[in-house]
mmCIF file of C-alpha atoms in Angstrom:
data_model
loop_
_atom_site.group_PDB
_atom_site.id
_atom_site.type_symbol
_atom_site.label_atom_id
_atom_site.label_comp_id
_atom_site.label_asym_id
_atom_site.label_seq_id
_atom_site.Cartn_x
_atom_site.Cartn_y
_atom_site.Cartn_z
ATOM 1 C CA MET A 1 -30.816 12.222 52.785
ATOM 2 C CA ILE A 2 -29.690 15.502 54.311
ATOM 3 C CA TYR A 3 -26.674 15.902 56.584
ATOM 4 C CA ARG A 4 -25.564 18.815 58.683
ATOM 5 C CA LEU A 5 -21.781 19.137 58.387
ATOM 6 C CA THR A 6 -19.496 20.540 61.040
ATOM 7 C CA VAL A 7 -16.146 21.409 59.473
ATOM 8 C CA SER A 8 -13.264 21.995 61.931
ATOM 9 C CA LEU A 9 -9.972 23.197 60.488
ATOM 10 C CA ILE A 10 -6.938 21.203 61.624
ATOM 11 C CA SER A 11 -4.364 23.295 59.774
ATOM 12 C CA PRO A 12 -4.555 26.689 58.008
ATOM 13 C CA VAL A 13 -6.704 26.816 54.869
ATOM 14 C CA HIS A 14 -6.239 29.184 51.938
ATOM 15 C CA ILE A 15 -8.820 29.296 49.157
ATOM 16 C CA GLY A 16 -7.790 32.173 46.948
ATOM 17 C CA THR A 17 -9.618 34.707 44.820
ATOM 18 C CA GLY A 18 -6.707 35.206 42.430
ATOM 19 C CA ARG A 19 -6.364 38.793 43.689
ATOM 20 C CA VAL A 20 -3.132 40.055 45.245
ATOM 21 C CA LEU A 21 -3.117 42.670 48.020
ATOM 22 C CA LEU A 22 -0.322 45.276 47.829
ATOM 23 C CA ARG A 23 1.487 46.899 50.747
ATOM 24 C CA ASP A 24 0.379 50.505 51.477
ATOM 25 C CA TYR A 25 -2.371 50.231 48.862
ATOM 26 C CA ASP A 26 -4.369 47.348 50.306
ATOM 27 C CA PHE A 27 -2.722 46.656 53.663
ATOM 28 C CA LYS A 28 -0.509 48.260 56.270
ATOM 29 C CA THR A 29 1.337 46.675 59.169
ATOM 30 C CA VAL A 30 1.377 48.301 62.599
ATOM 31 C CA GLY A 31 3.068 46.445 65.435
ATOM 32 C CA SER A 32 2.102 42.774 65.288
ATOM 33 C CA THR A 33 -1.072 43.315 63.249
ATOM 34 C CA THR A 34 -1.665 43.738 59.535
ATOM 35 C CA TRP A 35 -4.668 45.940 58.710
ATOM 36 C CA VAL A 36 -6.483 45.554 55.387
ATOM 37 C CA LEU A 37 -7.463 49.065 54.356
ATOM 38 C CA ASN A 38 -10.762 50.615 53.335
ATOM 39 C CA GLN A 39 -9.308 52.661 50.486
ATOM 40 C CA ASP A 40 -12.514 54.556 49.654
ATOM 41 C CA ALA A 41 -12.931 55.760 53.239
ATOM 42 C CA ILE A 42 -9.284 56.851 53.463
ATOM 43 C CA LEU A 43 -9.417 58.820 50.194
ATOM 44 C CA ALA A 44 -12.756 60.403 51.117
ATOM 45 C CA ASP A 45 -11.319 61.499 54.468
ATOM 46 C CA ALA A 46 -8.242 62.968 52.797
ATOM 47 C CA TYR A 47 -10.502 64.950 50.460
ATOM 48 C CA ASP A 48 -12.598 66.224 53.387
ATOM 49 C CA ARG A 49 -9.488 67.281 55.310
ATOM 50 C CA ALA A 50 -8.499 69.393 52.317
ATOM 51 C CA SER A 51 -11.859 71.247 52.652
ATOM 52 C CA GLY A 52 -13.183 69.695 49.503
ATOM 53 C CA GLN A 53 -10.199 70.778 47.409
ATOM 54 C CA ALA A 54 -8.492 68.049 45.448
ATOM 55 C CA ASP A 55 -4.817 68.001 46.444
ATOM 56 C CA TRP A 56 -3.726 65.729 43.620
ATOM 57 C CA ASN A 57 -0.161 65.406 44.869
ATOM 58 C CA ARG A 58 -1.426 64.111 48.208
ATOM 59 C CA LEU A 59 -4.251 62.010 46.782
ATOM 60 C CA ALA A 60 -1.739 60.317 44.471
ATOM 61 C CA LEU A 61 -0.039 58.812 47.523
ATOM 62 C CA PRO A 62 -0.840 55.196 48.482
ATOM 63 C CA PRO A 63 -3.803 55.049 50.926
ATOM 64 C CA GLY A 64 -1.542 53.553 53.581
ATOM 65 C CA GLN A 65 0.466 56.784 53.629
ATOM 66 C CA LEU A 66 -2.675 58.909 54.044
ATOM 67 C CA VAL A 67 -3.821 57.241 57.258
ATOM 68 C CA ARG A 68 -2.095 57.493 60.641
ATOM 69 C CA ASP A 69 -1.106 54.369 62.548
ATOM 70 C CA ALA A 70 -3.292 55.421 65.502
ATOM 71 C CA GLU A 71 -6.341 55.426 63.189
ATOM 72 C CA LEU A 72 -5.960 51.724 62.423
ATOM 73 C CA HIS A 73 -7.834 49.672 65.015
ATOM 74 C CA GLU A 74 -10.903 47.472 65.392
ATOM 75 C CA GLY A 75 -13.986 49.488 64.487
ATOM 76 C CA SER A 76 -12.075 52.113 62.514
ATOM 77 C CA PRO A 77 -13.822 53.260 59.297
ATOM 78 C CA PHE A 78 -10.435 52.995 57.577
ATOM 79 C CA VAL A 79 -10.131 49.256 58.273
ATOM 80 C CA ARG A 80 -11.880 46.413 56.466
ATOM 81 C CA TYR A 81 -10.477 43.668 58.698
ATOM 82 C CA ALA A 82 -7.365 42.652 60.629
ATOM 83 C CA LEU A 83 -4.821 39.880 60.103
ATOM 84 C CA ALA A 84 -2.708 38.536 62.941
ATOM 85 C CA GLY A 85 0.963 38.649 62.016
ATOM 86 C CA THR A 86 3.346 40.685 59.889
ATOM 87 C CA THR A 87 5.463 40.192 56.801
ATOM 88 C CA THR A 88 8.244 41.937 54.911
ATOM 89 C CA VAL A 89 6.803 40.673 51.611
ATOM 90 C CA ASP A 90 4.911 43.354 49.676
ATOM 91 C CA GLN A 91 2.226 41.081 48.191
ATOM 92 C CA VAL A 92 -0.397 38.965 49.958
ATOM 93 C CA ARG A 93 -2.754 36.524 48.221
ATOM 94 C CA GLU A 94 -6.361 37.174 49.185
ATOM 95 C CA GLN A 95 -8.699 34.633 50.814
ATOM 96 C CA ILE A 96 -12.161 34.161 49.323
ATOM 97 C CA LYS A 97 -14.983 36.025 51.118
ATOM 98 C CA ASN A 98 -18.560 37.047 50.414
ATOM 99 C CA VAL A 99 -19.574 40.544 49.234
ATOM 100 C CA TYR A 100 -19.618 41.755 52.862
ATOM 101 C CA GLY A 101 -16.037 40.614 53.479
ATOM 102 C CA GLN A 102 -17.071 37.628 55.614
ATOM 103 C CA CYS A 103 -15.185 34.348 55.348
ATOM 104 C CA TYR A 104 -16.878 31.103 54.358
ATOM 105 C CA LEU A 105 -16.083 27.720 52.818
ATOM 106 C CA PRO A 106 -17.370 27.410 49.241
ATOM 107 C CA GLY A 107 -19.438 24.300 48.651
ATOM 108 C CA SER A 108 -17.668 23.975 45.292
ATOM 109 C CA SER A 109 -14.279 23.601 47.033
ATOM 110 C CA LEU A 110 -15.564 20.837 49.304
ATOM 111 C CA LYS A 111 -17.318 19.105 46.417
ATOM 112 C CA GLY A 112 -14.210 19.302 44.229
ATOM 113 C CA ALA A 113 -12.141 17.614 46.930
ATOM 114 C CA LEU A 114 -14.776 14.899 47.350
ATOM 115 C CA ARG A 115 -14.891 14.396 43.585
ATOM 116 C CA THR A 116 -11.166 13.618 43.616
ATOM 117 C CA VAL A 117 -11.725 11.281 46.588
ATOM 118 C CA LEU A 118 -14.405 9.332 44.704
ATOM 119 C CA MET A 119 -12.313 9.254 41.520
ATOM 120 C CA SER A 120 -9.418 7.846 43.549
ATOM 121 C CA HIS A 121 -11.761 5.281 45.104
ATOM 122 C CA ALA A 122 -12.968 4.196 41.657
ATOM 123 C CA LEU A 123 -9.374 3.682 40.510
ATOM 124 C CA ARG A 124 -8.333 1.924 43.693
ATOM 125 C CA ALA A 125 -11.387 -0.378 43.605
ATOM 126 C CA LYS A 126 -10.782 -1.131 39.885
ATOM 127 C CA TYR A 127 -14.239 0.178 38.988
ATOM 128 C CA TRP A 128 -12.832 1.053 35.572
ATOM 129 C CA GLN A 129 -9.578 0.538 33.707
ATOM 130 C CA PRO A 130 -7.766 3.845 33.059
ATOM 131 C CA ASP A 131 -6.645 4.295 29.455
ATOM 132 C CA LEU A 132 -3.695 6.652 29.036
ATOM 133 C CA ASP A 133 -4.446 7.054 25.327
ATOM 134 C CA ALA A 134 -7.876 8.489 26.165
ATOM 135 C CA LEU A 135 -6.453 11.503 27.997
ATOM 136 C CA GLY A 136 -6.640 14.980 26.483
ATOM 137 C CA GLU A 137 -3.712 16.787 24.912
ATOM 138 C CA ARG A 138 -3.692 19.774 27.287
ATOM 139 C CA ARG A 139 -2.707 18.836 30.803
ATOM 140 C CA GLU A 140 -5.163 21.352 32.322
ATOM 141 C CA TRP A 141 -8.080 19.271 30.999
ATOM 142 C CA ALA A 142 -6.339 15.938 30.475
ATOM 143 C CA GLY A 143 -8.445 14.013 32.998
ATOM 144 C CA GLN A 144 -11.872 14.884 31.592
ATOM 145 C CA PRO A 145 -12.244 11.632 29.572
ATOM 146 C CA TRP A 146 -11.503 9.631 32.747
ATOM 147 C CA GLU A 147 -14.003 11.685 34.745
ATOM 148 C CA ARG A 148 -16.687 11.035 32.133
ATOM 149 C CA ALA A 149 -15.916 7.318 32.256
ATOM 150 C CA VAL A 150 -16.361 7.251 36.050
ATOM 151 C CA PHE A 151 -19.064 9.830 36.779
ATOM 152 C CA GLY A 152 -21.059 10.089 33.558
ATOM 153 C CA PRO A 153 -20.764 11.214 29.910
ATOM 154 C CA ASP A 154 -22.107 14.758 30.396
ATOM 155 C CA PRO A 155 -23.195 17.152 33.183
ATOM 156 C CA ASN A 156 -26.817 15.965 33.009
ATOM 157 C CA ARG A 157 -25.725 12.370 33.656
ATOM 158 C CA ASP A 158 -22.927 13.072 36.117
ATOM 159 C CA LEU A 159 -23.183 11.077 39.350
ATOM 160 C CA LEU A 160 -22.307 14.090 41.472
ATOM 161 C CA ARG A 161 -25.540 15.777 40.409
ATOM 162 C CA ALA A 162 -26.858 13.712 43.308
ATOM 163 C CA LEU A 163 -24.397 15.272 45.766
ATOM 164 C CA VAL A 164 -25.481 18.813 46.693
ATOM 165 C CA LEU A 165 -23.122 20.791 48.932
ATOM 166 C CA ALA A 166 -24.091 24.263 50.103
ATOM 167 C CA ASP A 167 -21.714 27.090 50.894
ATOM 168 C CA SER A 168 -20.994 27.202 54.610
ATOM 169 C CA ASP A 169 -22.257 29.783 57.050
ATOM 170 C CA THR A 170 -20.232 32.989 57.239
ATOM 171 C CA LEU A 171 -18.029 34.119 60.107
ATOM 172 C CA PRO A 172 -18.172 37.594 61.696
ATOM 173 C CA LEU A 173 -15.559 40.140 60.690
ATOM 174 C CA SER A 174 -14.479 40.610 64.302
ATOM 175 C CA PRO A 175 -12.652 38.837 65.712
ATOM 176 C CA SER A 176 -11.176 37.975 62.339
ATOM 177 C CA PRO A 177 -10.780 34.246 61.590
ATOM 178 C CA LEU A 178 -7.854 35.083 59.301
ATOM 179 C CA MET A 179 -4.129 34.939 59.841
ATOM 180 C CA LEU A 180 -1.234 36.131 57.734
ATOM 181 C CA LEU A 181 0.593 32.992 56.664
ATOM 182 C CA ASN A 182 4.107 32.734 55.310
ATOM 183 C CA ALA A 183 4.284 29.697 53.013
ATOM 184 C CA GLN A 184 7.338 28.370 51.225
ATOM 185 C CA VAL A 185 8.048 25.560 48.819
ATOM 186 C CA PHE A 186 10.365 22.967 50.359
ATOM 187 C CA THR A 187 12.181 20.317 48.377
ATOM 188 C CA ALA A 188 12.867 16.862 49.792
ATOM 189 C CA ASP A 189 16.327 17.926 51.009
ATOM 190 C CA GLY A 190 14.753 20.565 53.282
ATOM 191 C CA ARG A 191 15.700 23.609 51.188
ATOM 192 C CA PRO A 192 13.152 26.456 51.130
ATOM 193 C CA GLY A 193 12.195 28.451 48.061
ATOM 194 C CA SER A 194 10.896 32.004 47.821
ATOM 195 C CA PRO A 195 8.248 33.010 50.376
ATOM 196 C CA ILE A 196 4.601 33.284 49.371
ATOM 197 C CA VAL A 197 2.346 35.158 51.810
ATOM 198 C CA VAL A 198 -1.372 34.394 51.903
ATOM 199 C CA GLU A 199 -4.422 35.165 53.962
ATOM 200 C CA ALA A 200 -5.461 31.898 55.597
ATOM 201 C CA LEU A 201 -8.188 30.675 57.907
ATOM 202 C CA ARG A 202 -6.847 29.816 61.332
ATOM 203 C CA PRO A 203 -6.730 26.238 62.643
ATOM 204 C CA ASP A 204 -9.628 25.439 64.994
ATOM 205 C CA THR A 205 -11.976 27.652 62.947
ATOM 206 C CA VAL A 206 -15.360 25.920 62.644
ATOM 207 C CA PHE A 207 -17.891 26.164 59.822
ATOM 208 C CA HIS A 208 -21.321 24.608 59.362
ATOM 209 C CA THR A 209 -22.948 23.639 56.094
ATOM 210 C CA THR A 210 -25.291 21.009 54.627
ATOM 211 C CA LEU A 211 -24.855 18.053 52.312
ATOM 212 C CA ARG A 212 -27.800 16.508 50.508
ATOM 213 C CA VAL A 213 -27.881 13.219 48.609
ATOM 214 C CA ASP A 214 -30.703 13.433 46.064
ATOM 215 C CA ASP A 215 -32.375 10.037 46.475
ATOM 216 C CA TYR A 216 -34.709 10.647 43.547
ATOM 217 C CA LEU A 217 -31.798 10.324 41.108
ATOM 218 C CA PHE A 218 -31.335 6.730 42.306
ATOM 219 C CA SER A 219 -35.032 5.827 42.080
ATOM 220 C CA PRO A 220 -36.611 3.617 39.374
ATOM 221 C CA ALA A 221 -38.005 6.782 37.791
ATOM 222 C CA ALA A 222 -34.430 7.944 37.109
ATOM 223 C CA ARG A 223 -33.087 4.559 36.027
ATOM 224 C CA ALA A 224 -31.917 5.978 32.680
ATOM 225 C CA LEU A 225 -29.233 7.985 34.488
ATOM 226 C CA GLY A 226 -27.492 4.743 35.438
ATOM 227 C CA PHE A 227 -26.457 5.874 38.926
ATOM 228 C CA ALA A 228 -27.689 2.851 40.868
ATOM 229 C CA ASP A 229 -24.406 0.884 40.753
ATOM 230 C CA ARG A 230 -22.590 3.781 42.431
ATOM 231 C CA ARG A 231 -25.125 4.803 45.057
ATOM 232 C CA GLN A 232 -22.985 3.276 47.792
ATOM 233 C CA TRP A 233 -20.203 5.733 46.945
ATOM 234 C CA LEU A 234 -22.364 8.526 48.339
ATOM 235 C CA THR A 235 -23.997 6.661 51.217
ATOM 236 C CA ASP A 236 -20.529 5.415 52.275
ATOM 237 C CA LEU A 237 -18.836 8.756 51.688
ATOM 238 C CA ALA A 238 -17.226 9.162 55.117
ATOM 239 C CA ARG A 239 -15.604 5.707 55.102
ATOM 240 C CA ILE A 240 -14.319 6.129 51.525
ATOM 241 C CA ALA A 241 -12.948 9.614 52.232
ATOM 242 C CA ASN A 242 -11.086 8.317 55.294
ATOM 243 C CA GLN A 243 -9.561 5.426 53.375
ATOM 244 C CA ILE A 244 -8.251 7.758 50.690
ATOM 245 C CA SER A 245 -7.012 10.336 53.205
ATOM 246 C CA GLN A 246 -5.236 7.731 55.335
ATOM 247 C CA ALA A 247 -3.438 6.391 52.270
ATOM 248 C CA ARG A 248 -2.338 9.919 51.385
ATOM 249 C CA ILE A 249 -1.249 10.571 54.982
ATOM 250 C CA ALA A 250 0.936 7.441 54.861
ATOM 251 C CA ARG A 251 2.493 8.754 51.642
ATOM 252 C CA GLU A 252 3.181 12.119 53.281
ATOM 253 C CA GLN A 253 4.739 10.472 56.339
ATOM 254 C CA GLU A 254 7.140 8.636 54.060
ATOM 255 C CA TRP A 255 8.073 11.835 52.214
ATOM 256 C CA TYR A 256 8.678 13.883 55.366
ATOM 257 C CA ARG A 257 11.029 11.276 56.810
ATOM 258 C CA SER A 258 13.501 12.318 54.118
ATOM 259 C CA HIS A 259 15.080 15.180 56.092
ATOM 260 C CA PRO A 260 15.407 16.235 59.775
ATOM 261 C CA ALA A 261 14.037 19.706 58.927
ATOM 262 C CA PHE A 262 10.579 18.173 58.538
ATOM 263 C CA GLN A 263 10.270 16.735 62.066
ATOM 264 C CA THR A 264 7.481 19.127 63.093
ATOM 265 C CA VAL A 265 5.483 18.397 59.938
ATOM 266 C CA LEU A 266 6.082 14.658 60.342
ATOM 267 C CA SER A 267 4.777 14.882 63.905
ATOM 268 C CA PHE A 268 1.623 16.551 62.572
ATOM 269 C CA TYR A 269 1.031 13.663 60.157
ATOM 270 C CA ASN A 270 1.807 11.070 62.815
ATOM 271 C CA GLN A 271 -0.946 12.547 64.983
ATOM 272 C CA LEU A 272 -3.319 12.713 62.016
ATOM 273 C CA ALA A 273 -2.698 9.039 61.240
ATOM 274 C CA LYS A 274 -3.662 8.096 64.801
ATOM 275 C CA ALA A 275 -6.983 9.953 64.734
ATOM 276 C CA ARG A 276 -9.944 7.781 65.741
ATOM 277 C CA LEU A 277 -13.080 9.078 64.084
ATOM 278 C CA GLY A 278 -16.765 8.360 64.357
ATOM 279 C CA GLU A 279 -18.683 6.432 61.719
ATOM 280 C CA ARG A 280 -19.799 9.625 59.987
ATOM 281 C CA ALA A 281 -16.642 11.702 60.284
ATOM 282 C CA PHE A 282 -13.705 11.997 57.913
ATOM 283 C CA ILE A 283 -10.511 13.944 57.303
ATOM 284 C CA LEU A 284 -10.098 15.905 54.082
ATOM 285 C CA GLN A 285 -7.530 18.243 52.554
ATOM 286 C CA ILE A 286 -8.615 21.127 50.325
ATOM 287 C CA GLY A 287 -7.419 24.435 48.949
ATOM 288 C CA TRP A 288 -4.102 25.959 47.984
ATOM 289 C CA GLY A 289 -1.073 23.962 49.052
ATOM 290 C CA ALA A 290 -2.878 20.600 49.151
ATOM 291 C CA GLY A 291 -0.730 19.489 46.248
ATOM 292 C CA TRP A 292 -0.798 16.989 43.409
ATOM 293 C CA THR A 293 -1.709 13.957 45.523
ATOM 294 C CA ALA A 294 -4.866 15.739 46.769
ATOM 295 C CA LYS A 295 -6.007 17.053 43.403
ATOM 296 C CA SER A 296 -5.333 14.198 41.010
ATOM 297 C CA VAL A 297 -5.550 10.409 40.846
ATOM 298 C CA GLY A 298 -1.949 10.014 39.689
ATOM 299 C CA PHE A 299 -0.990 8.795 43.163
ATOM 300 C CA TRP A 300 -3.003 5.590 42.544
ATOM 301 C CA LEU A 301 -1.516 4.764 39.143
ATOM 302 C CA PRO A 302 1.290 2.221 38.672
ATOM 303 C CA LYS A 303 4.800 3.681 38.486
ATOM 304 C CA ALA A 304 5.036 3.048 34.731
ATOM 305 C CA ALA A 305 1.812 4.974 34.102
ATOM 306 C CA GLN A 306 2.968 7.844 36.330
ATOM 307 C CA ASP A 307 6.236 8.023 34.407
ATOM 308 C CA ALA A 308 4.367 8.088 31.095
ATOM 309 C CA LEU A 309 2.238 11.012 32.322
ATOM 310 C CA ARG A 310 5.285 12.883 33.571
ATOM 311 C CA ARG A 311 6.923 12.588 30.163
ATOM 312 C CA ARG A 312 3.780 13.384 28.175
ATOM 313 C CA TYR A 313 2.747 16.476 30.142
ATOM 314 C CA LYS A 314 6.256 17.459 31.345
ATOM 315 C CA LEU A 315 5.096 17.426 34.945
ATOM 316 C CA GLY A 316 7.452 19.194 37.317
ATOM 317 C CA ARG A 317 8.909 21.382 34.579
ATOM 318 C CA PRO A 318 10.703 24.449 36.031
ATOM 319 C CA PRO A 319 9.276 27.810 34.878
ATOM 320 C CA ARG A 320 12.332 28.728 32.798
ATOM 321 C CA ALA A 321 13.076 25.303 31.345
ATOM 322 C CA GLY A 322 13.340 24.939 27.582
ATOM 323 C CA ARG A 323 10.988 22.998 25.327
ATOM 324 C CA ASP A 324 13.283 19.979 25.248
ATOM 325 C CA TRP A 325 13.179 19.571 29.052
ATOM 326 C CA GLN A 326 12.421 16.042 30.255
ATOM 327 C CA PRO A 327 11.679 14.869 33.819
ATOM 328 C CA ASN A 328 14.209 12.828 35.740
ATOM 329 C CA LEU A 329 12.126 9.708 36.359
ATOM 330 C CA ALA A 330 14.596 8.459 38.946
ATOM 331 C CA GLN A 331 13.444 11.301 41.206
ATOM 332 C CA PRO A 332 10.093 11.088 43.041
ATOM 333 C CA PHE A 333 7.208 13.278 41.948
ATOM 334 C CA PRO A 334 6.140 15.718 43.175
ATOM 335 C CA ARG A 335 9.549 16.753 44.485
ATOM 336 C CA SER A 336 8.357 19.566 46.755
ATOM 337 C CA ARG A 337 5.622 20.620 49.195
ATOM 338 C CA ARG A 338 4.078 23.976 50.134
ATOM 339 C CA LEU A 339 4.250 24.474 53.897
ATOM 340 C CA ARG A 340 3.866 27.186 56.467
ATOM 341 C CA ALA A 341 7.312 28.299 57.589
ATOM 342 C CA HIS A 342 8.903 30.310 60.373
ATOM 343 C CA ARG A 343 12.385 31.682 60.945
ATOM 344 C CA SER A 344 14.503 30.337 63.811
ATOM 345 C CA GLN A 345 18.201 31.057 64.377
ATOM 346 C CA ASN A 346 18.663 32.307 60.821
ATOM 347 C CA GLN A 347 16.999 29.190 59.415
ATOM 348 C CA VAL A 348 13.663 28.876 57.635
ATOM 349 C CA LEU A 349 11.849 25.876 59.091
ATOM 350 C CA PRO A 350 8.530 24.317 58.031
ATOM 351 C CA ASP A 351 5.910 23.604 60.684
ATOM 352 C CA TRP A 352 2.462 23.097 59.114
ATOM 353 C CA PRO A 353 0.972 21.557 55.993
ATOM 354 C CA LEU A 354 -2.062 23.389 54.642
ATOM 355 C CA GLY A 355 -5.711 22.565 54.058
ATOM 356 C CA TRP A 356 -6.511 19.722 56.490
ATOM 357 C CA MET A 357 -9.947 19.603 58.117
ATOM 358 C CA LEU A 358 -12.234 17.310 60.060
ATOM 359 C CA VAL A 359 -15.751 16.894 58.645
ATOM 360 C CA GLU A 360 -18.481 15.484 60.893
ATOM 361 C CA MET A 361 -21.825 14.452 59.403
ATOM 362 C CA GLU A 362 -25.106 14.474 61.308
ATOM 363 C CA GLU A 363 -28.213 13.167 59.559
ATOM 364 C CA VAL A 364 -31.144 15.566 59.596
ATOM 365 C CA GLU A 365 -34.727 14.319 59.809
#
């Protein structure tokens, strides 16, 4: 079966490259727009203006100081792309793009989110009994034994071999689908942490991609793979994804009721909970800022098991805590959320969670 997917972003999405853009080297702000610079073009122009003589004192300056504000505009050779918005922070986390600088949604990001959805479904439906003693020692790879128990013992016999998700189409550079987003970590009492600025895809951005379920891997000829008992997981993907997402949305609604500062975010989740979707449509959260409940199955474990994992892997440990640090199990986990924030009357207020999207599936002949 092949499906054409229409992916409509409900809130901003950041899928990072790991690279950080630096003020005056990689970007420059003019007015209400942040311009990401074409450093090679700026340096080449500076060299040409010096009649081919290398003025090392001038060329040692950041590229943003070598280009005039009036030269930064759509179509300028000194500009790679534009970001709506400004920031006083000197570092911006980069959004993933292709080699031509065009934005897209990686199929691997969508598939990773769906893998967590199906793992959560398996736990919720009691498909298998999770064994805490089977988990790995390092928390980065702790869940691999559970994944092998649910999906298959090795990559060749992994159920999600049958789920093929392509990278989405790309979006044109102009107008840019990106925005400059100020995110902050908020604790349950409404207090903000240090700002983190990222490039993010705007809400209402739409991508198209394809999803293919490889029916051959469920045929009698492939019986040795042992996928047949889980075929319905893939044919019923939209319904399962909605069930998991709605349960997570209910959890988020409960968390955001904890403080009046979260009223705007709570309103967002209230609207999301009321969404009435078609039979082949579902809501999904991906990318940076989606949080622990979107990227693990710990949410579905009993409280005692969650507490055991928090102690074993020291989940929630502050960066500067000592080796003997232990979690306070009387406090909920996770104790914070990453949210878009804005400043109002000398207060920093959250207004958007990150990473939510609507996925609509259309079967292709």
